[in-house]
Short mmCIF file of C-alpha atoms in Angstrom, two decimals:
data_model
loop_
_atom_site.label_atom_id
_atom_site.label_comp_id
_atom_site.label_asym_id
_atom_site.label_seq_id
_atom_site.Cartn_x
_atom_site.Cartn_y
_atom_site.Cartn_z
CA MET A 1 12.22 -107.35 126.31
CA ALA A 2 10.97 -110.59 127.58
CA ARG A 3 12.84 -113.47 126.45
CA THR A 4 9.76 -115.08 124.61
CA ASP A 5 9.20 -111.90 122.57
CA ARG A 6 12.90 -111.74 121.80
CA LEU A 7 12.86 -115.23 120.60
CA MET A 8 9.65 -114.52 118.49
CA ARG A 9 11.28 -111.23 117.02
CA LEU A 10 14.31 -113.37 116.02
CA MET A 11 12.09 -116.07 114.30
CA ASN A 12 10.15 -113.09 112.54
CA SER A 13 13.57 -111.66 111.40
CA LEU A 14 14.73 -114.91 109.83
CA ARG A 15 11.48 -115.37 108.10
CA ARG A 16 11.40 -111.69 106.82
CA LEU A 17 14.96 -111.00 105.86
CA PRO A 18 16.52 -112.21 102.68
CA ALA A 19 18.70 -115.40 103.45
CA PRO A 20 21.31 -115.83 104.59
CA VAL A 21 21.13 -113.23 107.43
CA THR A 22 24.21 -112.12 109.03
CA ALA A 23 24.52 -112.45 112.90
CA ALA A 24 25.19 -108.85 113.11
CA ARG A 25 22.09 -108.11 111.08
CA LEU A 26 20.06 -110.19 113.20
CA ALA A 27 21.53 -108.88 116.62
CA GLN A 28 20.58 -105.36 115.28
CA GLU A 29 16.95 -106.51 114.48
CA THR A 30 16.45 -108.04 117.82
CA GLY A 31 18.34 -105.44 120.16
CA VAL A 32 20.92 -107.93 121.56
CA SER A 33 24.59 -108.59 121.50
CA PRO A 34 26.14 -111.07 118.98
CA ARG A 35 26.71 -113.34 121.94
CA GLN A 36 23.28 -113.34 123.07
CA LEU A 37 22.22 -113.87 119.31
CA TYR A 38 24.12 -117.02 119.15
CA ARG A 39 22.65 -118.44 122.53
CA ASP A 40 19.21 -117.37 121.10
CA ILE A 41 19.66 -119.25 117.93
CA ALA A 42 20.82 -122.39 119.95
CA THR A 43 17.47 -122.01 122.08
CA LEU A 44 15.60 -121.86 118.80
CA ARG A 45 17.24 -125.04 117.34
CA ALA A 46 16.86 -127.02 120.80
CA GLY A 47 13.33 -126.08 120.43
CA GLY A 48 12.75 -127.69 116.91
CA ALA A 49 13.32 -124.74 114.66
CA LEU A 50 15.22 -125.45 111.55
CA ILE A 51 17.91 -122.83 111.20
CA ASP A 52 20.80 -123.59 108.73
CA GLY A 53 24.04 -121.72 108.91
CA GLU A 54 26.63 -120.62 111.38
CA ALA A 55 28.63 -117.73 112.60
CA GLY A 56 30.64 -115.91 109.67
CA LEU A 57 28.16 -117.37 107.05
CA GLY A 58 24.74 -116.25 107.83
CA TYR A 59 21.66 -118.02 109.03
CA SER A 60 18.41 -119.17 107.09
CA LEU A 61 15.12 -120.58 108.48
CA THR A 62 13.60 -123.65 106.79
CA GLU A 63 9.82 -123.78 107.72
CA ASP A 64 8.55 -127.17 108.96
CA PRO A 65 7.64 -129.22 105.90
CA ALA A 66 5.08 -131.02 107.98
CA LEU A 67 3.06 -128.12 108.32
CA PRO A 68 0.31 -127.75 105.66
CA PRO A 69 0.77 -124.59 103.55
CA GLN A 70 -1.58 -121.66 104.15
CA SER A 71 -3.94 -120.88 101.28
CA PHE A 72 -5.39 -117.39 100.51
CA SER A 73 -7.03 -115.88 97.62
CA GLN A 74 -5.24 -113.23 95.73
CA LEU A 75 -7.79 -110.63 96.84
CA GLU A 76 -7.07 -111.67 100.55
CA ILE A 77 -3.39 -111.33 99.96
CA GLU A 78 -3.86 -107.87 98.53
CA ALA A 79 -6.04 -106.92 101.74
CA LEU A 80 -3.31 -108.22 104.02
CA HIS A 81 -0.86 -105.80 102.13
CA LEU A 82 -3.00 -102.80 102.40
CA ALA A 83 -3.69 -103.31 106.08
CA VAL A 84 -0.03 -103.45 106.77
CA GLN A 85 0.38 -100.33 104.74
CA ALA A 86 -2.27 -98.48 106.57
CA LEU A 87 -0.53 -99.56 109.93
CA GLY A 88 2.54 -97.49 108.65
CA ARG A 89 0.58 -94.33 108.86
CA ILE A 90 -0.72 -94.22 112.56
CA GLY A 91 2.65 -93.25 114.10
CA ASP A 92 3.10 -96.50 116.11
CA ASP A 93 6.37 -97.97 114.77
CA GLU A 94 6.19 -101.10 117.17
CA LEU A 95 2.56 -101.88 116.01
CA THR A 96 3.80 -101.35 112.31
CA ASP A 97 6.79 -103.79 112.67
CA ALA A 98 4.47 -106.31 114.28
CA GLY A 99 2.17 -106.05 111.15
CA LYS A 100 5.23 -106.48 108.79
CA ALA A 101 6.42 -109.53 110.81
CA ALA A 102 2.95 -111.20 110.76
CA LEU A 103 2.47 -110.70 107.04
CA ALA A 104 6.07 -112.18 106.58
CA ARG A 105 4.88 -115.27 108.55
CA ILE A 106 2.03 -115.74 106.59
CA ILE A 107 3.80 -115.40 103.17
CA ALA A 108 6.56 -117.89 104.52
CA THR A 109 3.87 -120.55 104.49
CA LEU A 110 2.41 -119.68 101.16
CA PRO A 111 2.63 -121.92 97.97
CA GLU A 112 5.19 -120.59 95.51
CA ARG A 113 2.68 -119.07 93.22
CA GLN A 114 0.79 -117.24 95.95
CA SER A 115 4.13 -116.11 97.41
CA ARG A 116 5.17 -114.45 94.16
CA GLN A 117 1.69 -112.84 94.18
CA ALA A 118 2.27 -111.51 97.69
CA LEU A 119 5.61 -110.14 96.69
CA HIS A 120 4.06 -108.11 93.69
CA ALA A 121 0.90 -106.80 95.20
CA ILE A 122 -0.93 -104.43 92.82
CA MET A 123 -3.00 -102.41 95.55
CA HIS A 124 -1.37 -99.71 97.58
CA SER A 125 -2.57 -97.47 100.37
CA PHE A 126 -1.67 -93.82 100.71
CA SER A 127 -2.96 -90.88 102.70
CA THR A 128 -3.48 -87.22 102.00
CA GLN A 129 -3.25 -86.22 105.71
CA PRO A 130 -0.32 -84.55 106.85
CA ASP A 131 2.07 -86.76 108.99
CA ARG A 132 1.06 -86.70 112.62
CA ASP A 133 3.50 -85.59 115.64
CA PRO A 134 5.19 -88.33 117.30
CA PRO A 135 3.72 -89.05 120.73
CA ARG A 136 5.64 -87.94 123.74
CA ILE A 137 4.92 -91.06 125.60
CA ASP A 138 6.08 -94.66 125.27
CA LEU A 139 3.40 -96.33 123.47
CA PRO A 140 4.47 -100.10 124.16
CA LEU A 141 4.27 -99.10 127.96
CA LEU A 142 0.82 -97.66 127.36
CA ARG A 143 -0.18 -100.85 125.70
CA GLU A 144 0.97 -102.89 128.44
CA ALA A 145 -0.89 -100.90 130.99
CA CYS A 146 -3.94 -101.37 129.03
CA TRP A 147 -3.23 -105.42 128.55
CA ASN A 148 -2.27 -105.88 132.26
CA GLU A 149 -4.97 -103.35 133.64
CA GLN A 150 -2.46 -101.13 135.36
CA ALA A 151 -3.47 -97.59 136.55
CA ILE A 152 -1.46 -94.55 135.19
CA GLU A 153 -0.98 -91.14 136.02
CA ILE A 154 -1.01 -88.33 133.06
CA ASP A 155 -0.17 -84.99 132.67
CA TYR A 156 -2.49 -83.56 129.89
CA THR A 157 -2.80 -80.35 128.17
CA ASP A 158 -6.25 -80.02 126.52
CA LEU A 159 -7.19 -77.97 123.31
CA HIS A 160 -7.33 -74.62 125.07
CA GLY A 161 -3.95 -75.08 126.96
CA ALA A 162 -5.26 -76.05 130.51
CA ALA A 163 -2.84 -78.52 132.15
CA THR A 164 -4.16 -81.21 134.33
CA ARG A 165 -2.56 -84.11 136.25
CA ARG A 166 -4.94 -87.19 136.99
CA VAL A 167 -4.93 -90.90 137.30
CA ILE A 168 -6.81 -92.95 134.92
CA TRP A 169 -7.49 -96.54 133.93
CA PRO A 170 -6.42 -97.05 130.32
CA LEU A 171 -9.07 -99.08 128.66
CA GLY A 172 -8.15 -99.11 124.88
CA LEU A 173 -6.58 -97.28 121.95
CA SER A 174 -8.19 -95.81 119.09
CA TYR A 175 -6.53 -95.16 115.61
CA SER A 176 -7.36 -93.02 112.86
CA GLU A 177 -5.62 -91.38 110.16
CA ARG A 178 -5.70 -88.07 111.89
CA THR A 179 -5.38 -88.87 115.41
CA LEU A 180 -4.63 -91.50 118.01
CA MET A 181 -6.96 -91.45 121.02
CA LEU A 182 -6.97 -93.24 124.45
CA LEU A 183 -10.29 -94.36 126.13
CA ALA A 184 -9.92 -94.48 129.76
CA HIS A 185 -11.83 -94.23 132.95
CA CYS A 186 -10.78 -91.07 134.74
CA ARG A 187 -10.62 -91.56 138.60
CA LEU A 188 -10.77 -87.68 138.98
CA ARG A 189 -14.15 -87.44 137.32
CA MET A 190 -15.28 -90.91 137.94
CA ASP A 191 -16.28 -91.43 134.33
CA HIS A 192 -15.28 -92.25 130.78
CA ARG A 193 -12.86 -89.85 128.95
CA ILE A 194 -11.24 -89.89 125.81
CA PHE A 195 -7.79 -88.42 125.49
CA HIS A 196 -5.66 -87.34 122.56
CA ILE A 197 -2.39 -89.26 122.90
CA ASN A 198 -0.26 -86.46 121.36
CA ARG A 199 -1.68 -84.01 124.18
CA ILE A 200 -0.42 -86.39 126.92
CA ASP A 201 2.80 -84.90 128.13
CA ALA A 202 3.98 -87.49 130.40
CA MET A 203 2.78 -90.81 131.60
CA ARG A 204 3.66 -92.86 134.77
CA LEU A 205 2.59 -96.34 136.03
CA THR A 206 1.03 -95.88 139.63
CA GLY A 207 1.68 -99.45 140.46
CA ASP A 208 -2.13 -100.08 141.11
CA SER A 209 -4.25 -102.60 139.24
CA PHE A 210 -7.93 -102.19 138.30
CA ARG A 211 -8.32 -105.78 137.27
CA PRO A 212 -10.86 -107.06 136.64
CA HIS A 213 -12.84 -103.91 135.76
CA ARG A 214 -11.60 -103.28 132.22
CA VAL A 215 -13.82 -105.49 130.40
CA ALA A 216 -16.98 -104.37 132.31
CA LEU A 217 -15.88 -100.59 131.74
CA VAL A 218 -15.53 -100.85 128.04
CA ARG A 219 -18.88 -102.72 127.83
CA ASP A 220 -20.39 -99.88 129.84
CA TYR A 221 -18.85 -97.11 127.41
CA MET A 222 -20.24 -99.25 124.24
CA ARG A 223 -23.69 -99.33 125.81
CA THR A 224 -23.78 -95.62 126.52
CA ARG A 225 -22.51 -94.85 122.90
CA ARG A 226 -25.24 -97.10 121.65
CA SER A 227 -27.96 -95.50 123.61
CA HIS A 228 -27.18 -92.06 122.43
CA ARG A 229 -26.89 -93.57 118.67
CA THR A 230 -24.34 -91.10 117.79
CA ALA A 231 -20.57 -90.51 117.74
CA PRO A 232 -19.21 -88.14 120.58
CA ALA A 233 -19.52 -84.65 119.86
CA PRO A 234 -16.39 -82.96 118.44
CA ASP A 235 -15.66 -81.33 121.76
CA ASP A 236 -15.77 -84.59 123.74
CA VAL A 237 -13.31 -86.04 121.25
CA THR A 238 -10.67 -83.21 121.16
CA GLN A 239 -10.61 -82.81 125.10
CA PRO A 240 -11.84 -84.65 128.23
CA GLN A 241 -14.77 -82.88 129.92
CA GLY A 242 -13.91 -81.47 133.22
#
């Protein structure tokens, strides 16, 4: 994990967990050794974070009182809760944790009355769909490939059991209750394709970049969708063509 991401995760853990939080718990949350955890706390303090406590006693974060408190309506707070709950059903644990961390950061800046409302939300989200099979590939690595415009090679099995290996340019992810899909530009077919994530058996970075083509390719795909004025046909969604 990158140093900046690790420090951000530590700050989020301090915001989210009941204080005081032991060093062992924080080390577990951030995936580092206790010794590294102490160094990270020292780094955050040097950067201006108000962290009280010490080894053996636990730590607590005091938000900067100079920052103005955020203000949300009660309905906005409920909407945020619903969004985070919905994230928990898409089968992407890292994205779900990111949503929870973001909500915790927001709650930490709320006035006391709104903070209490946030802890006792009345709206809840549930699904009647069965749980999805977990993906067989590294979703964080796939997201990084999309963000950094890195080509990947995938082993893919379609709806009929036909297996192919192809190089693709990953453009974006689409989440729904039923499935997680990848929009990509297939170098084998030289066209846009939609792949079901749970049918990707393996994925590898090729080391090649397709920057700066991602934005243009996504726009081209959206123009094609709008020109047809309809969603892709079921066969287009369930398997790549060709």
